[in-house]
Short mmCIF file of C-alpha atoms and ligand atoms in Angstrom, two decimals:
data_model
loop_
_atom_site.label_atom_id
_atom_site.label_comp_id
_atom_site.label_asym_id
_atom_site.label_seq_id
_atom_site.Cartn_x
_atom_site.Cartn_y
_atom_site.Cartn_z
CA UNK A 1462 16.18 -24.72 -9.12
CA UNK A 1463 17.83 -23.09 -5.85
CA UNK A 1464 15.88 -23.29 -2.66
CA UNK A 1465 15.78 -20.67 -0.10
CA UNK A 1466 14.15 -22.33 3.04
CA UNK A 1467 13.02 -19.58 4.76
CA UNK A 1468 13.90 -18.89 9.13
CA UNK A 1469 10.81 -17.41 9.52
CA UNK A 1470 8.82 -20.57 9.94
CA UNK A 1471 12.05 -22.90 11.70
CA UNK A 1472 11.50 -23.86 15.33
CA UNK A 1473 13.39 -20.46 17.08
CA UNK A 1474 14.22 -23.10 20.32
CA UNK A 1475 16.09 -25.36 18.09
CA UNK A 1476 17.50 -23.03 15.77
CA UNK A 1477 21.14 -24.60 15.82
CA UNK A 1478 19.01 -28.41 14.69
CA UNK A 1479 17.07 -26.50 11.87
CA UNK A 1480 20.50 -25.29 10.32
CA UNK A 1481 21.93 -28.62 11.16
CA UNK A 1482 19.46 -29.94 9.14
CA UNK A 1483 19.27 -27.38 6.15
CA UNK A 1484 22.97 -27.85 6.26
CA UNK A 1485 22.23 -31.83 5.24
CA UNK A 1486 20.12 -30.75 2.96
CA UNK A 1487 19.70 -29.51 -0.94
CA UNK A 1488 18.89 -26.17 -0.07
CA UNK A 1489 21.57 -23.83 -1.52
CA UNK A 1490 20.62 -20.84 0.35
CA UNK A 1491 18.93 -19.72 3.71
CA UNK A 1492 16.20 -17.17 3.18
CA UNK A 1493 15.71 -14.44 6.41
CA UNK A 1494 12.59 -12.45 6.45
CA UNK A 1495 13.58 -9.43 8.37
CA UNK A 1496 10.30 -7.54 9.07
CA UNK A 1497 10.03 -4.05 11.29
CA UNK A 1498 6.01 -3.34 11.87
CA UNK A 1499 6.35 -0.83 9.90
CA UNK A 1500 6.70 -1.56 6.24
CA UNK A 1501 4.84 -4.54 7.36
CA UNK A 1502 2.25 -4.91 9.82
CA UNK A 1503 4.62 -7.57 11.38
CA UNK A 1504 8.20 -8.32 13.92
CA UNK A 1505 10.50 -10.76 12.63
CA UNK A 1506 14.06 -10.89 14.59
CA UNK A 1507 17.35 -9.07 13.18
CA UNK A 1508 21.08 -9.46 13.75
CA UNK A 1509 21.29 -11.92 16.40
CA UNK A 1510 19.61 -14.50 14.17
CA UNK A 1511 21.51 -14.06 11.39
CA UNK A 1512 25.05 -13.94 13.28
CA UNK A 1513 23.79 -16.97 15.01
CA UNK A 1514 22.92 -18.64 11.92
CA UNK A 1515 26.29 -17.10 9.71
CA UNK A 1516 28.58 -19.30 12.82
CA UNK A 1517 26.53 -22.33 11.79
CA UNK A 1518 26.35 -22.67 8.11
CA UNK A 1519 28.45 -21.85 4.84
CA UNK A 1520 25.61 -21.69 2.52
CA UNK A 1521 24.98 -17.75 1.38
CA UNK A 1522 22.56 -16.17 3.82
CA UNK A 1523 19.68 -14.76 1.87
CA UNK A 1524 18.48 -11.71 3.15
CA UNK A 1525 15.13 -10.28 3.01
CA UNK A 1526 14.66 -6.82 3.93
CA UNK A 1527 10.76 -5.72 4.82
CA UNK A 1528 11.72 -2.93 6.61
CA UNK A 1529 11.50 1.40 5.85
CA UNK A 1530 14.90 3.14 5.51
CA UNK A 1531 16.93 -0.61 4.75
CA UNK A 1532 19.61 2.38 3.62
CA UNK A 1533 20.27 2.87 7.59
CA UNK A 1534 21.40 -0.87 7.99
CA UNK A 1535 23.62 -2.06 5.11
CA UNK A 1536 27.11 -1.99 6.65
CA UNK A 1537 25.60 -4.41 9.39
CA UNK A 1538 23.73 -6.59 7.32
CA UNK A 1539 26.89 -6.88 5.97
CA UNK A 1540 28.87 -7.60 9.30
CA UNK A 1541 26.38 -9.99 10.31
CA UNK A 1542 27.41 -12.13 7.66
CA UNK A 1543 24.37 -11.39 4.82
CA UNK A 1544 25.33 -12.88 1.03
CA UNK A 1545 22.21 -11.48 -0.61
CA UNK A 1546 20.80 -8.31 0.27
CA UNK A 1547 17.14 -7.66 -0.57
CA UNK A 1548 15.45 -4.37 -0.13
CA UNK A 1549 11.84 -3.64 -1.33
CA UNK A 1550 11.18 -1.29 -4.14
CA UNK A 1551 8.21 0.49 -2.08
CA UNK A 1552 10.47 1.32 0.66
CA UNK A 1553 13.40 3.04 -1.22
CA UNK A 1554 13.42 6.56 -2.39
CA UNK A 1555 16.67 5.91 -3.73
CA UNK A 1556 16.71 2.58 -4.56
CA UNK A 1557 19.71 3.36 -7.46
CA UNK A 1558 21.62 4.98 -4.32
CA UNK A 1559 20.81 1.71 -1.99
CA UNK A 1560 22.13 -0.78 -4.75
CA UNK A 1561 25.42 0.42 -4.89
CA UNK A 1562 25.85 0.62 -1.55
CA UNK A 1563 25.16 -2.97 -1.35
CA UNK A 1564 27.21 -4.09 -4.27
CA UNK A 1565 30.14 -1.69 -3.25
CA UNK A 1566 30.16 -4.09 0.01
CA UNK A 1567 30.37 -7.20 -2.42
CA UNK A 1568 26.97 -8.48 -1.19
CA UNK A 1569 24.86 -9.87 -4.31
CA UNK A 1570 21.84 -6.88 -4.36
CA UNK A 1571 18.39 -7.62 -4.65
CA UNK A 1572 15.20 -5.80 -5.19
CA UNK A 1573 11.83 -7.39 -3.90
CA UNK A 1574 8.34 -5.94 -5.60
CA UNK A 1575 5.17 -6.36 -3.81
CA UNK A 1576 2.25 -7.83 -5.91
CA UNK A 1577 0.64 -4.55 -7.14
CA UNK A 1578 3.77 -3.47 -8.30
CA UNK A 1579 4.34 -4.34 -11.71
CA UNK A 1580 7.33 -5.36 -13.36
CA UNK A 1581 8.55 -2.40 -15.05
CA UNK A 1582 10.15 -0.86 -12.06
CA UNK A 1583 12.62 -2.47 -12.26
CA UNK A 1584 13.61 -1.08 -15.80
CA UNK A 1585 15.55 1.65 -14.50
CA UNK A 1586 17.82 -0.52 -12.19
CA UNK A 1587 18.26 -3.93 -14.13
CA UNK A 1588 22.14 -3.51 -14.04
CA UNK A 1589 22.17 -3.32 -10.64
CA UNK A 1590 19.91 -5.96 -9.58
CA UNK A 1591 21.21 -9.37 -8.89
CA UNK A 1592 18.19 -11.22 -8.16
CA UNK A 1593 14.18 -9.91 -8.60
CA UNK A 1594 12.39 -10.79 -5.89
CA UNK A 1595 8.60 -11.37 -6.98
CA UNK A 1596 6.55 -11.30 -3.70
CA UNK A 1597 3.60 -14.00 -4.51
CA UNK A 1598 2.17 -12.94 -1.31
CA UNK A 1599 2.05 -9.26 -0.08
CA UNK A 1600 4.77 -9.30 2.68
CA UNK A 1601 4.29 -9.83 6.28
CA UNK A 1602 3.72 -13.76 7.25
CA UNK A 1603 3.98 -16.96 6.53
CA UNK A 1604 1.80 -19.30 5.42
CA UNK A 1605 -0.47 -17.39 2.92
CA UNK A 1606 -1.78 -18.67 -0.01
CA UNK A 1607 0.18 -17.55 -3.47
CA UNK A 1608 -1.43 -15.03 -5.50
CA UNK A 1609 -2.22 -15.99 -8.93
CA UNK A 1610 -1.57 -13.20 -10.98
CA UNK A 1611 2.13 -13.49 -10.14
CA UNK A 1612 3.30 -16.70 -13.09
CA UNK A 1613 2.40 -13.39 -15.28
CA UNK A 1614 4.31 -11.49 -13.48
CA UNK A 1615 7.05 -13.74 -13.20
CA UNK A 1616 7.09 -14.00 -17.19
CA UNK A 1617 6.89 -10.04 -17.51
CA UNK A 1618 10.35 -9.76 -15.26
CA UNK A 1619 11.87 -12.65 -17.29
CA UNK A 1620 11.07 -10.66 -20.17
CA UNK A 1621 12.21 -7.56 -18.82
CA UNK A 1622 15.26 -9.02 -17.64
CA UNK A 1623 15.98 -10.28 -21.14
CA UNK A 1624 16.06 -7.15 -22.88
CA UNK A 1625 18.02 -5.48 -20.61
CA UNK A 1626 20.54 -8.54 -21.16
CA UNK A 1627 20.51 -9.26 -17.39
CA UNK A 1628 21.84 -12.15 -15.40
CA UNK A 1629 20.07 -11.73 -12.56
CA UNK A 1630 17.51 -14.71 -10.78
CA UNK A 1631 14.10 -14.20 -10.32
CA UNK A 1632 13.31 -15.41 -7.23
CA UNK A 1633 9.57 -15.91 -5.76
CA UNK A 1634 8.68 -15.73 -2.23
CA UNK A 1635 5.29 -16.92 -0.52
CA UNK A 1636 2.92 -19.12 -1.19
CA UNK A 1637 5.06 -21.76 -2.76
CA UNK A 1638 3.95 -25.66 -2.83
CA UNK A 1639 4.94 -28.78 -4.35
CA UNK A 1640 2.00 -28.32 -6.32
CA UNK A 1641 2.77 -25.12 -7.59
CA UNK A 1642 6.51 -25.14 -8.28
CA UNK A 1643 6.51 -26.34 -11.47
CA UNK A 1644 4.50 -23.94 -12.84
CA UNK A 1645 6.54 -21.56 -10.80
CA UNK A 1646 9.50 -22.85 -12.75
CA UNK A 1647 7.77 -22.51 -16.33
CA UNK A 1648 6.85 -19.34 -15.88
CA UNK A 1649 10.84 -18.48 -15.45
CA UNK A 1650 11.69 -18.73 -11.93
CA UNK A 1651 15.17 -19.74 -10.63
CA UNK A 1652 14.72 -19.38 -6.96
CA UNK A 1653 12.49 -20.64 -4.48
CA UNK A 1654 11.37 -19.67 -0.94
CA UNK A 1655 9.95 -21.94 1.23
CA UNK A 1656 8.78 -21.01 4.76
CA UNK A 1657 6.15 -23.04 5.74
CA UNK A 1658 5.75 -26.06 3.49
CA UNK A 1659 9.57 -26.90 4.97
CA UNK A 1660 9.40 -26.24 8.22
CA UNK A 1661 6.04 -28.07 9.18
CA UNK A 1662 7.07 -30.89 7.07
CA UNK A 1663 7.69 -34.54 9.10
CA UNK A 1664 10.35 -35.15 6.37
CA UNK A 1665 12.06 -31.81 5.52
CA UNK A 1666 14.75 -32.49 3.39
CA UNK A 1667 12.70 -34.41 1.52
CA UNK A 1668 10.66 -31.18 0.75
CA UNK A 1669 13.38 -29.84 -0.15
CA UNK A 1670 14.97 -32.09 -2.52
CA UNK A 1671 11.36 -32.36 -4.68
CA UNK A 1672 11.26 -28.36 -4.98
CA UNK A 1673 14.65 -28.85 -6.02
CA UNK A 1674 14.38 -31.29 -8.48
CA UNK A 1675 10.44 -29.09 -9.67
C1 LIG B 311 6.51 -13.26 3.59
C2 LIG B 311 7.96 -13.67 3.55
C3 LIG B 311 8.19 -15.05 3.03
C4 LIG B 311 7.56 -16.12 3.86
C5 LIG B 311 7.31 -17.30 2.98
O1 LIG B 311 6.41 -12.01 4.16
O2 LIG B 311 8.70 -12.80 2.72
O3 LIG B 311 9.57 -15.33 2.85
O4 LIG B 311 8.36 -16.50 4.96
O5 LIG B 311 6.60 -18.20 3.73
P1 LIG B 311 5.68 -19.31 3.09
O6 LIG B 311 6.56 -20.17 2.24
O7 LIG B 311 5.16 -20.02 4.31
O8 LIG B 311 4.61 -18.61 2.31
ZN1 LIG B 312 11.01 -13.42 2.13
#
């Protein structure tokens, strides 16, 4: 299982230790939750973050796009050093159009769905889609509690993503637990965010290598 610890919930005064100590740690990516209060009735940060972060690590920078228009910012999520780029379904008109783009720039592309919307969107845009995002928490902060519904989900992208004989990861984001995880897992997910449950830990890493090992 690849864990994304997600910035959102680090300590922003001790970024540079929190990377330090992701860096030392079995987390394989490093999730950003880039949020504009619009698309969601939250701020996060943007590119100073992430360029910060991109001259401290070399894991892939996993970036999470809750923003309108994400079609106005690809070239400089690319410059500031994103891996992953993640857009939400809801917010693209031309979501075929956006996932080019992306891949054209040789970032991996990824397309997040918000719970109420169901799997089958991505039907259309399988073979361009690098990793599902399934939101198990509708988008905006940390630290909610993971909606049930979404181990169905997660089983109707697996199957979807089957049948469309596509490699891409489902990844799940909010909500997640030790508790949870493996069931998470069973229902076919291959990536995990983590926001809160790592970043309030006393032991981190450890966190981290138990969602891991789910
Ligand atoms: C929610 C974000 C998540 C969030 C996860 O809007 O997309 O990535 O940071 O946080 P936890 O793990 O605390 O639910
Ligand atoms: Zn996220």
């Amino acid at each position: 299982m690849i864990i994304a610890p997600s910035i959102l919930s680090a300590d922003m005064a001790n970024l540079k230790s929190e990377v330090d100590m992701l860096n030392a740690s079995a987390a394989e990516w490093i999730h950003f939750d880039i949020m504009d209060g619009v698309f969601v009735p939250n701020l996060s940060f943007g590119f100073p973050i992430l360029e910060a972060v991109r001259r401290c690590t070399a894991k892939p920078l996993d970036v999470h796009l809750m923003m309108v228009q994400p079609e106005r910012y690809v070239e400089r999520f690319k410059a500031a050093g994103a891996t992953i780029l993640t857009v939400q379904y809801e917010a693209c008109t031309h979501l075929h159009r956006v996932l080019e783009h992306i891949k054209k720039l040789d970032m991996k592309a990824g397309v997040a769905l918000n719970p109420h919307t169901p799997a089958s969107a991505l039907e259309e845009v399988a073979h361009l889609t690098d990793v599902a995002l399934v939101m198990s928490v509708n988008p905006g902060f940390g630290g909610q509690t993971f909606i049930e519904n979404s181990y169905d989900k997660i089983r109707r992208v697996r199957e979807l993503l089957l049948r469309k004989n596509s490699p891409a990861a489902i990844e799940v984001d909010g909500g997640v637990t030790l508790s949870n995880a493996p069931q998470v897992k069973a229902a076919g997910a291959d990536v995990l965010v983590a926001g809160s449950l790592v970043f309030t830990a006393s032991h981190p890493q450890e966190v981290i290598a138990k969602l891991a090992a789910v």
